[in-house]
Coordinates of C-alpha atoms and ligand atoms in Angstrom, one line a residue:
M1 CA 83.8 -32.4 5.3
T2 CA 84.9 -32.2 1.7
S3 CA 82.3 -31.0 0.0
V4 CA 82.3 -32.5 -3.3
P5 CA 79.7 -31.5 -6.1
V6 CA 77.4 -35.0 -6.4
E7 CA 77.1 -34.5 -10.3
N8 CA 81.2 -34.4 -10.5
L9 CA 81.4 -38.3 -8.8
N10 CA 82.1 -40.9 -11.3
E11 CA 78.6 -41.9 -12.7
S12 CA 79.2 -45.9 -11.4
E13 CA 80.2 -45.2 -8.2
T14 CA 76.6 -43.3 -7.8
T15 CA 74.9 -46.2 -10.5
E16 CA 76.4 -49.1 -10.6
G17 CA 77.1 -52.2 -8.1
Q18 CA 75.7 -49.9 -5.6
S19 CA 72.3 -50.8 -4.1
E20 CA 70.5 -47.8 -3.1
Q21 CA 70.6 -43.6 -3.6
T22 CA 69.8 -40.7 -2.3
D23 CA 69.3 -36.9 -3.1
G24 CA 69.3 -33.2 -1.4
F25 CA 64.9 -34.7 -0.9
H26 CA 64.9 -36.5 0.8
L27 CA 68.8 -35.6 2.8
I28 CA 67.3 -33.1 4.0
I29 CA 64.1 -34.9 5.9
D30 CA 65.8 -37.2 7.3
A31 CA 68.5 -34.0 8.7
L32 CA 65.6 -32.6 10.3
K33 CA 63.9 -36.0 11.3
L34 CA 67.2 -37.1 13.0
N35 CA 67.0 -33.9 14.8
G36 CA 63.2 -33.6 16.2
V37 CA 61.6 -32.5 13.0
E38 CA 58.2 -32.8 14.2
T39 CA 56.3 -29.9 11.3
I40 CA 56.7 -28.1 9.3
Y41 CA 54.6 -24.3 8.2
G42 CA 54.8 -23.8 5.1
V43 CA 53.1 -22.9 1.2
P44 CA 54.1 -25.1 -1.9
G45 CA 54.7 -23.9 -5.0
I46 CA 58.8 -23.8 -7.1
P47 CA 61.3 -26.0 -5.5
I48 CA 60.1 -27.1 -3.1
T49 CA 56.8 -29.1 -4.5
D50 CA 57.9 -32.0 -4.7
F51 CA 60.3 -31.5 -1.4
G52 CA 56.5 -31.2 1.1
R53 CA 54.9 -34.2 -0.9
M54 CA 57.9 -36.3 0.3
A55 CA 58.6 -34.1 3.9
Q56 CA 55.1 -35.4 4.9
A57 CA 55.4 -39.2 3.4
A58 CA 57.8 -39.1 5.6
G59 CA 55.6 -38.9 9.1
I60 CA 56.7 -35.3 8.8
R61 CA 53.0 -32.7 9.6
V62 CA 53.3 -29.9 6.7
I63 CA 50.5 -28.0 8.2
A64 CA 50.4 -25.3 4.6
F65 CA 49.4 -21.6 5.1
R66 CA 47.8 -19.0 2.3
H67 CA 50.0 -16.8 2.9
E68 CA 54.1 -17.8 4.0
Q69 CA 53.8 -15.5 7.3
H70 CA 51.8 -16.7 9.1
A71 CA 53.3 -19.8 8.2
G72 CA 56.5 -18.1 9.9
N73 CA 54.7 -17.1 12.6
A74 CA 53.5 -20.4 13.4
A75 CA 57.3 -21.4 13.1
A76 CA 58.2 -19.4 15.3
I77 CA 56.0 -19.2 17.5
A78 CA 56.7 -22.6 17.5
G79 CA 59.7 -22.4 18.3
Y80 CA 58.8 -20.5 21.8
L81 CA 56.5 -23.0 22.8
K82 CA 58.8 -26.2 22.6
K83 CA 62.2 -24.5 22.9
K84 CA 63.5 -25.6 19.8
P85 CA 63.4 -24.4 16.2
G86 CA 60.0 -24.3 14.8
I87 CA 60.5 -24.9 10.2
C88 CA 58.9 -22.0 7.7
L89 CA 59.6 -23.6 4.3
T90 CA 59.3 -20.6 1.6
V91 CA 59.5 -20.2 -2.6
S92 CA 62.0 -18.2 -3.6
A93 CA 61.2 -14.2 -3.8
P94 CA 58.2 -13.6 -2.8
G95 CA 57.2 -16.2 -1.4
F96 CA 60.9 -15.7 0.9
L97 CA 59.8 -12.6 1.4
N98 CA 56.8 -12.9 2.8
G99 CA 58.9 -15.2 5.9
L100 CA 61.3 -12.9 6.9
T101 CA 58.7 -10.4 8.3
A102 CA 58.5 -13.7 10.9
L103 CA 61.9 -14.5 10.7
A104 CA 62.7 -11.2 11.8
N105 CA 60.1 -10.3 14.0
A106 CA 61.0 -14.5 15.5
T107 CA 64.6 -12.3 16.0
T108 CA 63.5 -9.3 17.4
N109 CA 61.4 -11.3 20.2
C110 CA 63.9 -14.0 20.9
F111 CA 61.9 -16.6 19.7
P112 CA 64.7 -20.5 17.6
M113 CA 62.9 -20.7 13.9
I114 CA 64.7 -21.4 11.0
L115 CA 63.6 -20.4 7.7
I116 CA 64.3 -22.2 4.6
S117 CA 63.9 -21.4 1.1
G118 CA 63.7 -22.6 -1.9
S119 CA 66.2 -21.0 -4.5
S120 CA 66.7 -20.1 -8.3
E121 CA 69.9 -20.5 -9.5
R122 CA 73.1 -19.7 -7.8
E123 CA 75.1 -19.3 -11.0
I124 CA 71.9 -16.8 -13.3
V125 CA 70.9 -15.4 -10.2
D126 CA 75.0 -13.8 -9.5
L127 CA 75.1 -12.3 -12.9
Q128 CA 71.9 -10.6 -12.6
Q129 CA 70.5 -13.2 -15.6
G130 CA 67.5 -12.6 -15.1
D131 CA 65.6 -16.5 -13.8
Y132 CA 62.4 -17.3 -12.3
E133 CA 61.9 -15.1 -8.6
E134 CA 65.7 -14.1 -9.3
M135 CA 67.1 -12.9 -5.9
D136 CA 70.1 -13.0 -3.7
Q137 CA 68.3 -13.8 -0.6
L138 CA 71.4 -14.9 1.4
A139 CA 71.9 -11.6 1.2
I140 CA 68.9 -9.6 1.8
A141 CA 68.7 -12.7 5.0
K142 CA 71.8 -12.0 6.9
P143 CA 70.8 -8.9 8.4
L144 CA 67.8 -10.1 9.5
C145 CA 68.1 -12.9 11.6
K146 CA 71.2 -14.4 13.7
A147 CA 72.4 -16.5 10.8
A148 CA 71.8 -17.0 8.0
F149 CA 73.4 -20.7 5.8
R150 CA 73.6 -21.6 2.2
I151 CA 73.9 -25.6 0.8
L152 CA 75.2 -26.3 -2.2
H153 CA 76.2 -29.6 -2.1
A154 CA 73.3 -32.3 -1.0
N155 CA 76.8 -33.9 1.3
D156 CA 77.0 -30.5 3.7
I157 CA 72.9 -30.9 4.0
G158 CA 73.3 -32.5 8.0
I159 CA 76.6 -30.2 8.3
G160 CA 74.1 -26.9 7.4
V161 CA 70.8 -27.7 9.5
A162 CA 73.1 -28.5 12.6
R163 CA 74.8 -25.2 12.1
A164 CA 71.0 -24.1 12.0
I165 CA 69.8 -25.9 14.8
R166 CA 72.8 -25.1 16.7
A167 CA 72.6 -21.4 15.8
A168 CA 69.1 -21.2 16.4
V169 CA 68.4 -22.2 20.7
S170 CA 72.3 -21.8 21.6
G171 CA 72.7 -18.6 23.8
R172 CA 70.3 -15.7 23.1
P173 CA 67.5 -17.7 20.3
G174 CA 66.2 -16.3 17.4
G175 CA 66.1 -16.1 13.8
V176 CA 67.9 -17.9 11.3
Y177 CA 67.7 -18.8 7.1
L178 CA 68.8 -21.6 5.9
D179 CA 69.0 -20.4 1.6
L180 CA 68.9 -24.4 -0.6
P181 CA 69.5 -23.6 -3.9
A182 CA 66.8 -25.7 -6.1
K183 CA 69.5 -27.6 -8.1
L184 CA 70.6 -29.2 -4.7
F185 CA 67.0 -31.5 -4.3
G186 CA 67.6 -33.0 -6.9
Q187 CA 71.4 -34.2 -6.7
V188 CA 72.2 -37.7 -6.0
L189 CA 74.1 -39.6 -3.3
D190 CA 75.2 -42.2 -2.1
A191 CA 72.9 -43.2 -0.1
G192 CA 75.5 -44.5 2.5
A193 CA 77.4 -41.9 2.3
G194 CA 74.6 -39.5 3.1
E195 CA 73.6 -41.0 6.6
K196 CA 77.0 -40.6 7.3
S197 CA 76.7 -37.2 6.5
L198 CA 73.9 -36.6 9.2
I199 CA 74.4 -34.9 12.4
K200 CA 72.7 -35.6 15.3
V201 CA 73.1 -32.1 17.5
I202 CA 74.7 -32.8 19.9
D203 CA 73.1 -30.5 22.7
P204 CA 71.9 -27.8 20.9
A205 CA 71.5 -25.5 24.4
P206 CA 73.7 -26.1 26.1
E207 CA 74.1 -25.2 30.2
Q208 CA 75.9 -21.7 30.8
I209 CA 76.7 -21.2 34.6
P210 CA 76.9 -18.2 36.3
A211 CA 80.0 -16.8 37.0
P212 CA 79.8 -17.4 41.1
E213 CA 81.3 -13.8 41.7
S214 CA 78.3 -12.6 40.1
V215 CA 76.0 -14.7 42.0
K216 CA 77.9 -13.4 45.3
R217 CA 76.9 -10.0 44.1
A218 CA 73.5 -9.7 42.9
L219 CA 72.5 -11.3 46.3
D220 CA 74.3 -9.6 48.5
L221 CA 72.3 -6.0 46.2
L222 CA 68.9 -8.1 46.4
K223 CA 70.2 -7.9 50.2
S224 CA 70.6 -4.7 51.0
A225 CA 67.0 -4.6 49.9
E226 CA 64.1 -2.2 51.5
R227 CA 61.4 -2.3 48.5
P228 CA 62.6 -5.3 46.0
L229 CA 61.4 -6.1 42.8
I230 CA 61.7 -9.0 40.4
L231 CA 60.8 -8.9 36.7
L232 CA 59.5 -11.9 34.8
G233 CA 60.2 -11.0 30.5
K234 CA 59.0 -13.9 28.5
G235 CA 62.8 -14.9 28.5
A236 CA 61.8 -17.0 31.5
A237 CA 58.7 -18.2 30.5
Y238 CA 60.6 -19.6 27.9
A239 CA 64.0 -21.2 29.6
Q240 CA 61.1 -22.9 31.0
A241 CA 62.1 -22.7 34.3
D242 CA 58.8 -21.8 36.7
D243 CA 59.8 -24.7 39.1
T244 CA 62.9 -22.9 39.7
I245 CA 61.5 -20.1 39.4
R246 CA 58.8 -20.1 41.4
A247 CA 60.5 -21.8 44.4
L248 CA 62.4 -18.0 44.2
L249 CA 59.1 -15.9 44.3
K250 CA 58.5 -18.5 47.5
K251 CA 62.1 -18.3 49.0
T252 CA 62.4 -14.3 49.1
N253 CA 58.7 -13.6 49.3
I254 CA 59.2 -10.8 46.8
P255 CA 56.7 -8.6 44.5
F256 CA 57.2 -9.7 40.4
L257 CA 55.7 -8.5 38.0
P258 CA 54.3 -10.2 34.9
M259 CA 55.7 -8.8 31.4
S260 CA 53.2 -9.6 28.3
M261 CA 54.0 -13.4 27.6
A262 CA 55.4 -14.3 30.6
K263 CA 52.3 -14.3 33.2
G264 CA 51.1 -17.2 34.2
I265 CA 54.8 -17.9 35.3
L266 CA 52.9 -17.6 38.5
P267 CA 49.3 -17.4 38.4
D268 CA 47.6 -13.3 38.3
T269 CA 46.7 -13.8 41.1
H270 CA 48.7 -15.4 43.7
P271 CA 49.3 -13.0 46.3
Q272 CA 53.2 -11.7 45.7
C273 CA 52.4 -10.2 41.2
A274 CA 52.3 -6.8 41.4
G275 CA 50.8 -6.9 38.2
A276 CA 47.8 -4.6 38.7
A277 CA 50.5 -2.4 41.1
R278 CA 52.4 -2.0 37.8
S279 CA 53.1 2.2 38.1
L280 CA 53.1 1.8 41.7
V281 CA 56.2 -0.9 41.9
L282 CA 58.5 0.3 39.5
K283 CA 58.2 3.3 40.5
E284 CA 59.3 2.8 43.9
S285 CA 61.4 0.1 44.5
D286 CA 64.9 0.4 45.4
V287 CA 65.8 -3.2 44.1
V288 CA 65.1 -4.4 40.8
M289 CA 65.8 -8.0 39.6
L290 CA 65.0 -8.8 36.1
I291 CA 64.7 -12.1 34.5
G292 CA 64.5 -13.2 30.5
A293 CA 63.2 -9.2 30.2
R294 CA 65.0 -6.8 28.7
L295 CA 65.1 -2.5 29.7
N296 CA 63.9 -1.6 25.5
W297 CA 60.7 0.6 25.7
L298 CA 58.8 -1.7 26.6
L299 CA 59.9 -0.3 29.7
S300 CA 60.8 2.4 29.2
Q301 CA 64.4 2.4 28.8
G302 CA 64.4 1.4 32.8
K303 CA 64.6 5.6 33.0
G304 CA 62.5 8.1 32.8
K305 CA 59.1 9.3 34.9
A306 CA 57.5 5.1 34.6
W307 CA 61.1 4.7 37.1
G308 CA 61.0 7.7 39.3
G309 CA 64.4 8.3 39.0
R310 CA 67.7 5.6 39.5
K311 CA 67.2 1.6 40.7
K312 CA 70.5 -0.3 41.4
F313 CA 69.5 -3.3 38.9
I314 CA 70.2 -7.2 38.8
Q315 CA 69.9 -9.0 35.5
I316 CA 69.4 -12.0 34.2
D317 CA 70.8 -12.9 30.9
I318 CA 71.7 -15.6 28.9
E319 CA 73.1 -12.9 26.3
P320 CA 75.5 -10.3 28.0
K321 CA 75.7 -7.3 25.5
E322 CA 72.5 -6.9 26.7
I323 CA 74.0 -5.7 29.8
D324 CA 73.9 -2.4 29.8
S325 CA 71.8 -1.4 27.5
N326 CA 70.0 0.9 28.5
V327 CA 71.0 2.4 31.8
E328 CA 73.9 0.9 34.1
I329 CA 73.7 -2.7 35.4
A330 CA 74.5 -3.7 38.7
A331 CA 74.8 -7.3 39.5
P332 CA 74.6 -8.5 35.8
L333 CA 74.4 -12.4 35.8
I334 CA 75.2 -14.5 32.5
G335 CA 74.2 -17.3 32.2
D336 CA 70.4 -19.7 31.6
I337 CA 67.8 -18.4 33.8
N338 CA 68.0 -21.4 35.0
S339 CA 71.4 -21.8 36.1
C340 CA 71.0 -18.0 37.2
V341 CA 68.7 -18.9 39.6
S342 CA 69.6 -21.8 40.9
A343 CA 72.7 -20.8 41.8
L344 CA 71.2 -17.9 43.0
L345 CA 68.1 -20.2 45.8
D346 CA 71.5 -21.9 46.7
G347 CA 73.6 -19.0 47.6
M348 CA 71.1 -18.6 49.6
K349 CA 70.5 -21.2 52.0
A350 CA 68.3 -22.2 54.2
S351 CA 67.0 -18.7 55.5
W352 CA 66.4 -15.4 53.8
P353 CA 64.9 -12.8 55.5
E354 CA 61.5 -10.8 53.6
P355 CA 60.7 -7.3 52.1
P356 CA 60.9 -5.3 55.0
T357 CA 56.0 -5.3 55.4
D358 CA 55.6 -2.2 55.0
W359 CA 57.5 -2.7 50.8
I360 CA 54.9 -5.2 50.9
D361 CA 52.0 -3.4 52.1
T362 CA 52.0 -1.0 50.2
V363 CA 51.8 -3.1 46.8
K364 CA 49.3 -5.4 48.3
T365 CA 46.9 -2.2 49.4
K366 CA 47.8 -0.5 45.6
R367 CA 46.9 -4.1 44.3
D368 CA 43.6 -4.2 46.1
T369 CA 42.0 -1.2 44.9
N370 CA 43.3 -0.8 41.7
V371 CA 41.4 -4.1 41.0
A372 CA 38.3 -3.5 43.4
K373 CA 37.9 0.1 41.1
M374 CA 38.6 -2.6 38.3
A375 CA 36.0 -5.6 38.9
P376 CA 32.1 -3.8 38.5
R377 CA 33.3 -2.3 34.5
L378 CA 33.9 -6.2 33.6
T379 CA 30.9 -6.8 34.6
N380 CA 29.1 -4.5 32.8
N381 CA 26.4 -6.0 30.4
N382 CA 25.5 -2.7 28.0
F383 CA 24.6 -2.4 24.7
P384 CA 26.3 -1.7 22.4
M385 CA 29.6 -4.2 23.8
D386 CA 32.3 -2.3 24.8
Y387 CA 36.2 -3.6 26.1
H388 CA 35.6 -4.1 29.6
G389 CA 32.1 -6.5 29.3
A390 CA 33.4 -8.0 26.8
L391 CA 37.0 -8.7 28.3
G392 CA 35.6 -9.6 31.6
V393 CA 33.5 -12.5 30.0
L394 CA 35.9 -13.9 28.4
R395 CA 38.8 -13.8 31.8
S396 CA 35.7 -16.4 33.0
V397 CA 36.7 -17.8 30.0
I398 CA 40.2 -19.2 30.6
K399 CA 39.3 -18.5 34.7
E400 CA 37.5 -22.0 33.7
R401 CA 39.9 -23.5 31.4
P402 CA 43.6 -21.8 32.6
D403 CA 45.3 -24.6 29.8
A404 CA 44.0 -23.0 27.6
I405 CA 46.5 -20.6 25.1
L406 CA 45.0 -16.9 24.7
V407 CA 46.5 -15.3 21.5
N408 CA 45.8 -12.1 21.7
E409 CA 46.7 -8.4 19.5
G410 CA 45.0 -5.0 18.4
A411 CA 45.5 -2.1 20.1
N412 CA 42.9 -1.2 22.5
T413 CA 41.8 -4.8 22.6
L414 CA 45.7 -6.6 23.3
D415 CA 46.4 -3.2 25.8
L416 CA 42.7 -4.1 27.7
A417 CA 42.7 -7.5 27.9
R418 CA 46.6 -7.8 28.4
G419 CA 45.7 -6.2 32.0
I420 CA 42.2 -7.6 32.9
I421 CA 42.2 -11.4 31.4
D422 CA 43.6 -13.2 34.9
M423 CA 47.0 -16.3 33.9
Y424 CA 47.8 -19.0 35.4
N425 CA 50.0 -21.2 33.4
P426 CA 53.2 -20.2 31.9
R427 CA 53.0 -19.6 28.1
K428 CA 49.9 -20.0 27.5
R429 CA 49.3 -15.8 26.8
L430 CA 50.9 -15.1 23.3
D431 CA 51.0 -12.1 21.2
V432 CA 53.0 -8.9 19.2
G433 CA 55.4 -8.6 21.4
T434 CA 58.3 -7.2 21.5
W435 CA 57.6 -4.8 18.1
G436 CA 53.4 -4.6 18.7
V437 CA 53.2 -6.5 15.1
M438 CA 50.0 -7.3 14.4
G439 CA 48.9 -9.7 11.9
I440 CA 50.7 -13.1 13.9
G441 CA 47.3 -14.0 15.2
M442 CA 46.1 -17.0 13.1
G443 CA 50.1 -18.1 12.7
F444 CA 50.2 -18.4 15.9
A445 CA 46.7 -20.0 16.7
I446 CA 47.1 -23.0 14.8
A447 CA 50.6 -23.6 16.1
A448 CA 49.9 -23.0 19.9
A449 CA 46.7 -25.9 18.6
V450 CA 49.0 -27.9 16.5
E451 CA 52.0 -28.0 19.2
T452 CA 49.7 -28.4 22.3
G453 CA 46.6 -30.0 22.0
K454 CA 44.8 -27.5 23.5
P455 CA 41.7 -25.3 22.4
V456 CA 43.5 -21.8 22.1
L457 CA 41.0 -18.3 22.1
A458 CA 41.5 -15.7 19.9
I459 CA 41.3 -12.7 21.3
E460 CA 41.6 -10.0 17.3
G461 CA 41.6 -6.1 17.4
D462 CA 38.5 -6.2 13.9
S463 CA 42.1 -4.8 11.5
A464 CA 44.6 -6.6 13.7
F465 CA 42.8 -9.9 13.0
G466 CA 42.6 -8.6 8.7
F467 CA 46.5 -8.9 8.8
S468 CA 45.8 -12.7 9.0
G469 CA 41.9 -13.2 8.1
M470 CA 42.3 -15.8 5.2
E471 CA 43.9 -18.5 7.8
V472 CA 40.7 -19.7 8.8
E473 CA 40.1 -21.5 5.6
T474 CA 43.5 -22.3 7.0
I475 CA 42.2 -23.3 10.7
C476 CA 39.1 -25.3 9.8
R477 CA 41.1 -27.4 7.1
Y478 CA 43.0 -29.0 9.6
N479 CA 40.3 -28.4 12.2
L480 CA 41.7 -26.7 14.4
P481 CA 40.1 -26.2 17.7
V482 CA 41.0 -22.7 17.9
C483 CA 37.7 -19.9 18.9
I484 CA 38.6 -16.4 17.1
V485 CA 36.7 -13.3 19.2
V486 CA 37.3 -10.6 16.2
F487 CA 36.3 -6.9 18.3
N488 CA 34.9 -5.3 15.9
N489 CA 34.4 -1.1 16.0
S490 CA 34.8 -1.3 12.7
G491 CA 38.3 0.2 12.9
I492 CA 41.5 1.3 14.3
Y493 CA 41.0 2.1 17.8
R494 CA 37.7 3.8 17.0
G495 CA 34.9 4.0 14.6
T496 CA 33.8 6.9 14.8
D497 CA 36.5 9.1 13.1
V498 CA 35.5 11.2 10.0
N499 CA 37.3 12.4 7.6
E500 CA 35.6 16.3 6.2
V501 CA 36.6 16.1 2.6
N502 CA 35.4 14.0 0.7
S503 CA 33.1 11.1 0.4
D504 CA 36.1 8.6 1.5
P505 CA 36.2 7.1 4.5
A506 CA 38.4 8.1 7.3
W507 CA 42.1 6.2 6.7
T508 CA 41.2 4.6 10.2
C509 CA 37.3 3.2 9.7
F510 CA 36.0 -0.1 7.8
V511 CA 33.0 -1.4 7.2
T512 CA 30.1 -0.3 9.8
N513 CA 28.2 -3.4 11.6
S514 CA 30.1 -6.3 8.9
R515 CA 30.3 -9.2 10.1
Y516 CA 33.6 -11.7 10.4
D517 CA 31.7 -14.3 11.8
K518 CA 30.5 -15.2 7.2
M519 CA 33.9 -15.7 7.0
I520 CA 34.6 -19.2 8.6
E521 CA 31.1 -20.5 7.5
A522 CA 32.2 -19.6 4.2
F523 CA 34.7 -22.7 5.4
G524 CA 32.9 -25.5 7.0
G525 CA 33.6 -23.4 10.4
V526 CA 31.4 -21.9 13.0
G527 CA 29.9 -18.5 12.6
A528 CA 29.1 -16.2 16.1
H529 CA 27.4 -13.2 16.2
A530 CA 27.5 -10.9 19.7
T531 CA 26.2 -7.9 21.0
T532 CA 26.8 -8.3 24.3
P533 CA 28.8 -10.5 26.7
E534 CA 25.5 -12.4 27.8
E535 CA 26.0 -13.2 23.9
L536 CA 29.8 -13.0 24.1
K537 CA 30.3 -15.7 27.3
R538 CA 28.0 -18.1 25.8
A539 CA 29.6 -18.0 22.0
V540 CA 32.9 -18.4 23.5
D541 CA 32.0 -21.1 26.4
E542 CA 29.9 -22.9 22.9
A543 CA 32.7 -23.1 21.1
M544 CA 35.7 -23.7 23.7
D545 CA 33.6 -27.0 25.1
S546 CA 32.9 -28.5 21.5
G547 CA 36.8 -27.6 19.9
R548 CA 34.6 -26.7 16.8
P549 CA 36.7 -24.7 14.6
T550 CA 34.4 -20.8 15.3
L551 CA 35.0 -17.1 15.2
I552 CA 32.2 -14.7 17.1
N553 CA 32.0 -11.6 15.9
A554 CA 31.8 -9.3 18.5
A555 CA 30.3 -5.7 18.0
I556 CA 31.9 -3.4 19.8
D557 CA 31.0 0.4 21.0
P558 CA 33.2 1.9 17.7
A559 CA 33.7 5.0 20.7
A560 CA 34.8 2.6 22.8
G561 CA 38.3 2.9 21.6
S562 CA 41.4 5.0 23.0
E563 CA 44.0 6.6 20.3
S564 CA 46.4 3.3 20.1
G565 CA 45.4 2.4 23.4
R566 CA 47.5 2.4 25.6
I567 CA 50.3 3.6 23.9
G568 CA 49.2 7.5 22.7
N569 CA 51.9 8.9 24.1
L570 CA 53.5 7.3 21.6
N571 CA 52.0 9.3 18.7
P572 CA 54.5 12.0 16.9
Q573 CA 52.1 16.0 17.1
S574 CA 52.4 18.2 14.8
K575 CA 52.0 22.2 15.1
L576 CA 50.7 22.9 12.8
R577 CA 47.6 20.4 12.0
K578 CA 45.0 22.3 11.9
K579 CA 42.1 21.3 13.7
Ligands
LIG601 C1 52.2 -4.4 10.9 C2 52.1 -3.4 11.8 N1 50.9 -2.7 10.1 C3 50.8 -1.4 11.3 C4 50.8 -1.7 12.5 C5 49.8 0.0 13.6 N2 48.4 -0.3 14.1 C6 49.5 -1.0 16.0 S1 47.3 -1.2 16.0 C7 46.8 -1.3 14.5 C8 45.0 -1.7 14.6 C9 44.4 -1.1 15.5 O1 43.5 -1.9 15.4 P1 42.2 -3.0 16.2 O2 43.0 -3.8 15.6 O3 40.8 -3.2 15.2 O4 42.3 -3.1 17.8 P2 41.4 -1.8 18.1 O5 42.6 -1.0 18.7 O6 40.3 -1.3 17.0 O7 40.3 -2.2 19.0 C10 48.0 -1.1 13.9 C11 47.2 -0.9 11.8 C12 51.3 -2.5 13.4 N3 51.7 -2.0 15.5 N4 52.1 -3.2 12.7
LIG602 MG1 39.1 -2.6 16.1

């Protein structure tokens, strides 16, 4: 398509004798609507305020946040839940930068999203002449996302939006940046020509069928296994290939281990789930099939003590470059997860050997022992409340409402909740993901409620909550069915550190006996204060049943947590540190 600067068009061509005109504002909205965009998450300001108004008037739901990072996180998780790019809209320079963390996080986590930012006058920006919010946003975004585009001419809007959508969802999904200079919005175009320039993206994430020889190689290896394991990553949850994956697990009877956000494809309570025997299955398995899971730090890079020696890996991934990233992959299977798992099932024909019974029994025994060991801790009604007592009741809340969505961040609050709370359905657990990033809480909770209409339970460390806490106003403003439980232990990891040098508090500690529940009351939401598991259960049940925006301050023993939750081993140690 040729790009004719609109201001160069002959006046008479656009204003006289032709009934209708359109402009950048409307074409962008039309392009998004044509491609099924229903919701935009953002923060208004120059040059996008009117654009947001017009999008709202055109029937797009526009959810306005208090900070772009949370709007960006909302867009990212909307993309994950819907398998379509979530849209975040920001102003130039500072707004763009605020959204960028979410864009980078989305790319790292393979969530499809598009960050659309208004930008300043190109001519001035490029000569660095000091424009309002001057910044070369495209250059800055490029290394942090999967693709970055700028649209200069209104008749390229169709192409630009199509490229952004395709880049976000095809192959391995990720974040895309779309730069819209202020001038673009006002550019006028003949309405007919404008309409013709739009593109409805055909098959944005096509099936990618694995090669037959890869399928055979994977099946041969799996058949040879004595202690097989299937490891499900959040890619498996994203793929929405739930039935196919369940069929594979049923057919093979192989124990499976879900990564955090893959929990619930089959319930954590399923007899094959090895979640409660994680250490054992990682160490003892001989053949491991990775489905949409990467061998990154969360899996100790596939080697070392946790893995107890060399394994043979089968890896299903849509991204060929992922293979051999950390250890040798004996049987790579490149394609989309549904196609790959379907091909494996087809190749298994009618009969497939069960794993040796001593392996199944070993896993089961370990799992049952660990579950039994944990059980009494989860039913305590201690005061001061500890993590296990509090999480024991939240576990029941989810068991009683398996359709609710759980958002979770923090350190102890995250690690313990992940292990304790069983999930029963796919894509119901949303958390800090690959980076372990704090600040996703309210953005994820808002988008989960907006996109699914289901009740949301956000379990937040008090530090974690602080990163996005102001968005409780957004939750109240849109009257969303979100119940936030702040695990208030007065600090990061613990609330007991002491600074022995001066009167400043230790830098991991917050104000003691604080009442986060008061925050939501300021905006008309329901606040509650819980000091025992019983009180907590009552307050959460009420919130989940009423659907009213609620924040429960769960007072947790400041001494109950441990440094960095379960990953304290990643802290560097000083040999010289003075005690
Ligand atoms: C953006 C970001 N900044 C800082 C951190 C470091 N960090 C990891 S966990 C955490 C907070 C842990 O405290 P809290 O949420 O209160 O959980 P607790 O362990 O006390 O239950 C922080 C600040 C991070 N992961 N991400
Ligand atoms: Mg804390």
